[in-house]
Short mmCIF file of C-alpha atoms in Angstrom, two decimals:
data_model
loop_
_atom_site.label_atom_id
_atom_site.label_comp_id
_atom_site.label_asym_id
_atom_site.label_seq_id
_atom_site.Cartn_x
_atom_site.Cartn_y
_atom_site.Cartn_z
CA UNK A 1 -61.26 -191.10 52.92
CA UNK A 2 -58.16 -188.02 54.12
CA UNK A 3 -59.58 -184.76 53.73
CA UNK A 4 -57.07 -182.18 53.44
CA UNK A 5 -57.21 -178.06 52.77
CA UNK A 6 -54.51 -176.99 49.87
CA UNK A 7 -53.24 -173.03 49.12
CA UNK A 8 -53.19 -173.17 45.42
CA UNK A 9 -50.31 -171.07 44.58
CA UNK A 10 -50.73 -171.44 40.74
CA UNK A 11 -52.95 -171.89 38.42
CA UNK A 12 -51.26 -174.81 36.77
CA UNK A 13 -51.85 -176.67 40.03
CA UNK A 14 -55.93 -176.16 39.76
CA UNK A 15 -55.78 -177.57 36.22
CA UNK A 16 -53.68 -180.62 37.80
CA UNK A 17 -56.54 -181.00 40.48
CA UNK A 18 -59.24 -180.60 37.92
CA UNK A 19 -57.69 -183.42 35.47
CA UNK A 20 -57.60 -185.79 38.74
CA UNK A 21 -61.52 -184.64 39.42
CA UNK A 22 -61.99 -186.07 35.80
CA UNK A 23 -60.39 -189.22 36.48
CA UNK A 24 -62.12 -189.71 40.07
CA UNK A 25 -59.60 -189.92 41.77
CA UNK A 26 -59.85 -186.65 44.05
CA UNK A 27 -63.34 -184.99 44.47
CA UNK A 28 -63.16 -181.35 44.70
CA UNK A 29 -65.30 -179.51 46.88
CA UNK A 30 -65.72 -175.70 48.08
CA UNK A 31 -65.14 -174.86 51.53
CA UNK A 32 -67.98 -173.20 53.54
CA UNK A 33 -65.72 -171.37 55.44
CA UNK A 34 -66.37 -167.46 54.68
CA UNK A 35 -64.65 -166.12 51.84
CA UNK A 36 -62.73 -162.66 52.20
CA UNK A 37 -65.67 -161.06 50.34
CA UNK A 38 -68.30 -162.59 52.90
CA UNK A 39 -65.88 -161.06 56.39
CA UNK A 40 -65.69 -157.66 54.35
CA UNK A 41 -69.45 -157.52 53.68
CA UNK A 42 -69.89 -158.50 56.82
CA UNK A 43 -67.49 -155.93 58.24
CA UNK A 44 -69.10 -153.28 56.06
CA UNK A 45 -72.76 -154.38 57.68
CA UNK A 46 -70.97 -154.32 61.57
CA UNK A 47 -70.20 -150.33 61.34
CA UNK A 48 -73.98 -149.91 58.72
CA UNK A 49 -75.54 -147.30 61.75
CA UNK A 50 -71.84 -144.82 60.42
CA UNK A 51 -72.88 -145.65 56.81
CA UNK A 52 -73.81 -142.28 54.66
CA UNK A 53 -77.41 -142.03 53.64
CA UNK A 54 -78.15 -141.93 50.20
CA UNK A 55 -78.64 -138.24 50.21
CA UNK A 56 -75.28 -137.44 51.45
CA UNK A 57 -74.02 -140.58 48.98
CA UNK A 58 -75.39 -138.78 45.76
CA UNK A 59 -74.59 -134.80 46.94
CA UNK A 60 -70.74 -136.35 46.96
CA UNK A 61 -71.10 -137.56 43.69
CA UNK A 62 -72.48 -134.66 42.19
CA UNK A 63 -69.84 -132.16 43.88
CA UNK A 64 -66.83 -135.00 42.30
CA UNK A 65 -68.97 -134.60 39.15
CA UNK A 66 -68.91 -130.88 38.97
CA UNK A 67 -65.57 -130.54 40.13
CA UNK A 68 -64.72 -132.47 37.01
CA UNK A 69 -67.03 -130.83 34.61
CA UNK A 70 -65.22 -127.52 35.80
CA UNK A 71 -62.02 -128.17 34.62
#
């Protein structure tokens, strides 16, 4: 058994892989490797201690809030 990593490019090409799943003749796994969502959570929990508090989270909404209500 090769294992190999592909880019798919298009989404043609997945529903090409997925018919040669169906046939058994490729077996499709997911890698483990961290997704782009996983390194920005985790970049987002790195730099947590300069993260707002709630307090100062909800007085910024309600100043966007009245800012629009004034209009």
């Amino acid at each position: 058994m090769e294992t190999i990593t592909i880019d798919i490019l298009n989404p043609k090409a997945k529903a090409l892989l997925k018919d040669l799943e169906n046939l058994e003749l490729i077996r499709i796994r997911k890698d483990n490797k961290n997704s782009d969502l996983a390194a920005l959570l985790k970049n987002f929990r790195k730099n947590a201690d300069s993260a707002p508090s709630m307090e100062e989270i909800n007085a910024e909404v309600e100043a966007v809030r009245k800012a629009r209500f004034e209009k």
